[in-house]
PDB file of C-alpha atoms in Angstrom:
ATOM      1  CA  GLN A   1     -43.200 -33.877   8.244  1.00 90.00           C
ATOM      2  CA  VAL A   2     -40.142 -30.920   6.785  1.00 94.00           C
ATOM      3  CA  GLN A   3     -39.282 -28.331   8.860  1.00 97.00           C
ATOM      4  CA  LEU A   4     -36.771 -25.663   7.325  1.00 98.00           C
ATOM      5  CA  VAL A   5     -34.918 -23.804   9.171  1.00 97.00           C
ATOM      6  CA  GLU A   6     -32.397 -20.379   8.073  1.00 97.00           C
ATOM      7  CA  SER A   7     -29.686 -18.698   9.016  1.00 97.00           C
ATOM      8  CA  GLY A   8     -27.032 -16.325   8.990  1.00 97.00           C
ATOM      9  CA  GLY A   9     -28.619 -13.380   7.319  1.00 96.00           C
ATOM     10  CA  GLY A  10     -28.081  -9.907   8.398  1.00 97.00           C
ATOM     11  CA  LEU A  11     -26.708  -6.413   7.793  1.00 98.00           C
ATOM     12  CA  VAL A  12     -22.592  -5.915   5.707  1.00 98.00           C
ATOM     13  CA  GLN A  13     -21.584  -3.325   3.606  1.00 98.00           C
ATOM     14  CA  ALA A  14     -20.589  -4.151  -0.108  1.00 98.00           C
ATOM     15  CA  GLY A  15     -17.959  -6.660  -1.350  1.00 98.00           C
ATOM     16  CA  SER A  16     -18.527  -8.278   1.802  1.00 98.00           C
ATOM     17  CA  SER A  17     -19.238 -12.138   2.611  1.00 98.00           C
ATOM     18  CA  LEU A  18     -21.627 -14.134   4.105  1.00 98.00           C
ATOM     19  CA  THR A  19     -22.642 -17.785   4.922  1.00 98.00           C
ATOM     20  CA  LEU A  20     -26.108 -18.489   5.048  1.00 98.00           C
ATOM     21  CA  ALA A  21     -27.530 -22.178   6.439  1.00 98.00           C
ATOM     22  CA  CYS A  22     -30.415 -24.351   5.694  1.00 98.00           C
ATOM     23  CA  VAL A  23     -30.520 -27.494   8.483  1.00 98.00           C
ATOM     24  CA  VAL A  24     -33.554 -29.540   7.241  1.00 97.00           C
ATOM     25  CA  SER A  25     -34.852 -32.350   9.120  1.00 96.00           C
ATOM     26  CA  GLY A  26     -38.428 -34.396   8.380  1.00 95.00           C
ATOM     27  CA  ARG A  27     -37.093 -36.029   5.782  1.00 93.00           C
ATOM     28  CA  THR A  28     -33.731 -37.135   3.992  1.00 92.00           C
ATOM     29  CA  LEU A  29     -32.480 -34.082   2.832  1.00 92.00           C
ATOM     30  CA  SER A  30     -30.466 -36.781   0.056  1.00 90.00           C
ATOM     31  CA  SER A  31     -33.301 -37.323  -1.073  1.00 91.00           C
ATOM     32  CA  MET A  32     -34.958 -33.743  -2.569  1.00 94.00           C
ATOM     33  CA  THR A  33     -33.742 -31.243  -4.733  1.00 96.00           C
ATOM     34  CA  MET A  34     -32.862 -28.193  -2.816  1.00 97.00           C
ATOM     35  CA  ALA A  35     -32.990 -24.336  -3.873  1.00 98.00           C
ATOM     36  CA  TRP A  36     -32.303 -20.645  -2.586  1.00 98.00           C
ATOM     37  CA  PHE A  37     -35.031 -17.652  -3.892  1.00 98.00           C
ATOM     38  CA  ARG A  38     -34.939 -14.314  -1.916  1.00 98.00           C
ATOM     39  CA  GLN A  39     -37.534 -11.588  -3.060  1.00 98.00           C
ATOM     40  CA  GLY A  40     -36.516  -8.554  -2.602  1.00 95.00           C
ATOM     41  CA  PRO A  41     -38.612  -5.105  -1.985  1.00 90.00           C
ATOM     42  CA  GLY A  42     -41.626  -4.817  -4.189  1.00 93.00           C
ATOM     43  CA  LYS A  43     -40.538  -7.450  -6.452  1.00 95.00           C
ATOM     44  CA  GLU A  44     -40.748 -11.221  -6.815  1.00 96.00           C
ATOM     45  CA  ARG A  45     -39.007 -15.314  -5.825  1.00 97.00           C
ATOM     46  CA  GLU A  46     -36.879 -15.536  -8.074  1.00 98.00           C
ATOM     47  CA  PHE A  47     -34.209 -17.751  -8.494  1.00 98.00           C
ATOM     48  CA  VAL A  48     -30.874 -18.335  -6.289  1.00 98.00           C
ATOM     49  CA  ALA A  49     -28.869 -21.347  -6.206  1.00 98.00           C
ATOM     50  CA  GLY A  50     -29.947 -25.026  -6.599  1.00 97.00           C
ATOM     51  CA  SER A  51     -28.095 -27.855  -6.178  1.00 96.00           C
ATOM     52  CA  THR A  52     -29.954 -31.675  -7.560  1.00 93.00           C
ATOM     53  CA  THR A  53     -29.481 -35.364  -6.395  1.00 83.00           C
ATOM     54  CA  LEU A  54     -29.465 -35.486  -9.742  1.00 69.00           C
ATOM     55  CA  TYR A  55     -25.727 -35.791 -11.110  1.00 75.00           C
ATOM     56  CA  GLY A  56     -25.119 -33.000  -8.043  1.00 78.00           C
ATOM     57  CA  SER A  57     -25.613 -30.821 -10.212  1.00 93.00           C
ATOM     58  CA  THR A  58     -26.471 -27.431  -9.229  1.00 96.00           C
ATOM     59  CA  GLY A  59     -27.666 -24.056 -10.424  1.00 97.00           C
ATOM     60  CA  TYR A  60     -27.329 -20.306 -10.280  1.00 98.00           C
ATOM     61  CA  ARG A  61     -28.572 -17.415 -12.104  1.00 97.00           C
ATOM     62  CA  ASP A  62     -26.396 -15.438 -14.225  1.00 97.00           C
ATOM     63  CA  SER A  63     -26.239 -12.278 -11.655  1.00 98.00           C
ATOM     64  CA  VAL A  64     -25.058 -14.860  -9.711  1.00 98.00           C
ATOM     65  CA  LYS A  65     -22.400 -16.615 -10.561  1.00 98.00           C
ATOM     66  CA  GLY A  66     -18.695 -16.578 -10.264  1.00 98.00           C
ATOM     67  CA  ARG A  67     -19.672 -15.759  -6.472  1.00 98.00           C
ATOM     68  CA  PHE A  68     -22.443 -17.254  -4.681  1.00 98.00           C
ATOM     69  CA  THR A  69     -22.020 -21.421  -4.081  1.00 98.00           C
ATOM     70  CA  ILE A  70     -24.482 -23.654  -3.216  1.00 98.00           C
ATOM     71  CA  SER A  71     -23.335 -27.199  -0.972  1.00 96.00           C
ATOM     72  CA  ARG A  72     -24.789 -29.298   1.306  1.00 94.00           C
ATOM     73  CA  ASP A  73     -23.747 -31.721   2.843  1.00 92.00           C
ATOM     74  CA  ASN A  74     -26.492 -34.625   4.159  1.00 88.00           C
ATOM     75  CA  ALA A  75     -24.577 -36.688   6.933  1.00 91.00           C
ATOM     76  CA  LYS A  76     -25.203 -32.867   8.408  1.00 95.00           C
ATOM     77  CA  SER A  77     -29.150 -31.985   6.750  1.00 95.00           C
ATOM     78  CA  THR A  78     -27.976 -28.587   5.616  1.00 97.00           C
ATOM     79  CA  VAL A  79     -27.367 -26.905   3.343  1.00 97.00           C
ATOM     80  CA  HIS A  80     -25.026 -23.608   2.921  1.00 98.00           C
ATOM     81  CA  LEU A  81     -25.017 -20.810   0.357  1.00 98.00           C
ATOM     82  CA  GLN A  82     -22.092 -18.834   0.225  1.00 98.00           C
ATOM     83  CA  MET A  83     -22.341 -15.900  -0.473  1.00 98.00           C
ATOM     84  CA  ASN A  84     -19.303 -13.444  -1.960  1.00 98.00           C
ATOM     85  CA  ASN A  85     -18.569 -10.290  -3.567  1.00 98.00           C
ATOM     86  CA  LEU A  86     -22.427  -8.725  -1.636  1.00 98.00           C
ATOM     87  CA  LYS A  87     -23.923  -6.064  -3.774  1.00 98.00           C
ATOM     88  CA  PRO A  88     -26.738  -3.924  -2.224  1.00 97.00           C
ATOM     89  CA  GLU A  89     -28.900  -5.117  -5.223  1.00 96.00           C
ATOM     90  CA  ASP A  90     -28.755  -9.125  -3.545  1.00 98.00           C
ATOM     91  CA  THR A  91     -30.140  -7.077  -0.916  1.00 97.00           C
ATOM     92  CA  ALA A  92     -33.234  -9.543   0.128  1.00 98.00           C
ATOM     93  CA  LEU A  93     -35.287 -11.614   2.084  1.00 98.00           C
ATOM     94  CA  TYR A  94     -33.800 -15.643   0.940  1.00 98.00           C
ATOM     95  CA  TYR A  95     -35.880 -18.752   1.449  1.00 98.00           C
ATOM     96  CA  CYS A  96     -34.805 -22.279   1.661  1.00 98.00           C
ATOM     97  CA  ALA A  97     -37.073 -24.923  -0.206  1.00 98.00           C
ATOM     98  CA  ALA A  98     -37.111 -28.505  -1.226  1.00 97.00           C
ATOM     99  CA  ALA A  99     -38.369 -30.151  -3.474  1.00 95.00           C
ATOM    100  CA  VAL A 100     -38.587 -34.796  -3.321  1.00 93.00           C
ATOM    101  CA  GLY A 101     -36.730 -36.172  -5.232  1.00 89.00           C
ATOM    102  CA  ALA A 102     -33.994 -35.373  -8.182  1.00 88.00           C
ATOM    103  CA  THR A 103     -34.200 -32.620 -11.168  1.00 90.00           C
ATOM    104  CA  THR A 104     -32.293 -31.313 -13.820  1.00 91.00           C
ATOM    105  CA  VAL A 105     -30.728 -27.899 -13.797  1.00 91.00           C
ATOM    106  CA  ARG A 106     -32.616 -25.564 -16.389  1.00 92.00           C
ATOM    107  CA  SER A 107     -36.501 -27.366 -13.924  1.00 94.00           C
ATOM    108  CA  MET A 108     -34.749 -26.233 -10.135  1.00 95.00           C
ATOM    109  CA  ARG A 109     -35.474 -22.768 -11.294  1.00 97.00           C
ATOM    110  CA  ASP A 110     -38.930 -23.174 -11.417  1.00 96.00           C
ATOM    111  CA  LYS A 111     -40.584 -22.262  -7.230  1.00 96.00           C
ATOM    112  CA  ARG A 112     -43.412 -23.571  -8.343  1.00 96.00           C
ATOM    113  CA  LEU A 113     -41.072 -27.317  -7.878  1.00 95.00           C
ATOM    114  CA  TYR A 114     -40.928 -26.794  -5.237  1.00 97.00           C
ATOM    115  CA  ILE A 115     -43.115 -27.836  -1.511  1.00 96.00           C
ATOM    116  CA  TYR A 116     -41.019 -27.436   1.120  1.00 97.00           C
ATOM    117  CA  TRP A 117     -40.085 -23.458   2.688  1.00 98.00           C
ATOM    118  CA  GLY A 118     -38.140 -21.994   4.653  1.00 98.00           C
ATOM    119  CA  GLN A 119     -39.498 -19.152   6.975  1.00 97.00           C
ATOM    120  CA  GLY A 120     -36.946 -16.907   5.320  1.00 97.00           C
ATOM    121  CA  ILE A 121     -33.984 -14.609   6.471  1.00 98.00           C
ATOM    122  CA  GLN A 122     -33.063 -10.886   5.801  1.00 98.00           C
ATOM    123  CA  VAL A 123     -30.093 -10.030   3.683  1.00 98.00           C
ATOM    124  CA  THR A 124     -29.039  -6.865   3.918  1.00 98.00           C
ATOM    125  CA  VAL A 125     -26.138  -5.150   1.584  1.00 98.00           C
ATOM    126  CA  SER A 126     -24.860  -1.503   1.991  1.00 97.00           C
ATOM    127  CA  GLU A 127     -23.467   1.201   0.215  1.00 93.00           C
TER     128      GLU A 127
END
């Protein structure tokens, strides 16, 4: 059974940095497309960043490009989301998600692709 466990969230001031980690168990990380989604209060869950095994491609939503970086360590079965220059609008519950196999940068934005989800971790950015 595949399990995803997130860590690294917290309360920070605007302009600060945080790194989220997602440890994957039950399946080889290198065989999966991984992504981070987030859900703010009263909002739908949205794609933040993704990493596919297809040529090692990554994708980001426009509002985080240049500030967030997704990376994976297949040997440690861990996916990271480095978040710099955080803004209050980044406040949300962040979820790690996994899909079996490779996908395109375009397709990885679709949450319906993902069959495994973490429990979510809160990130709060104050003014």
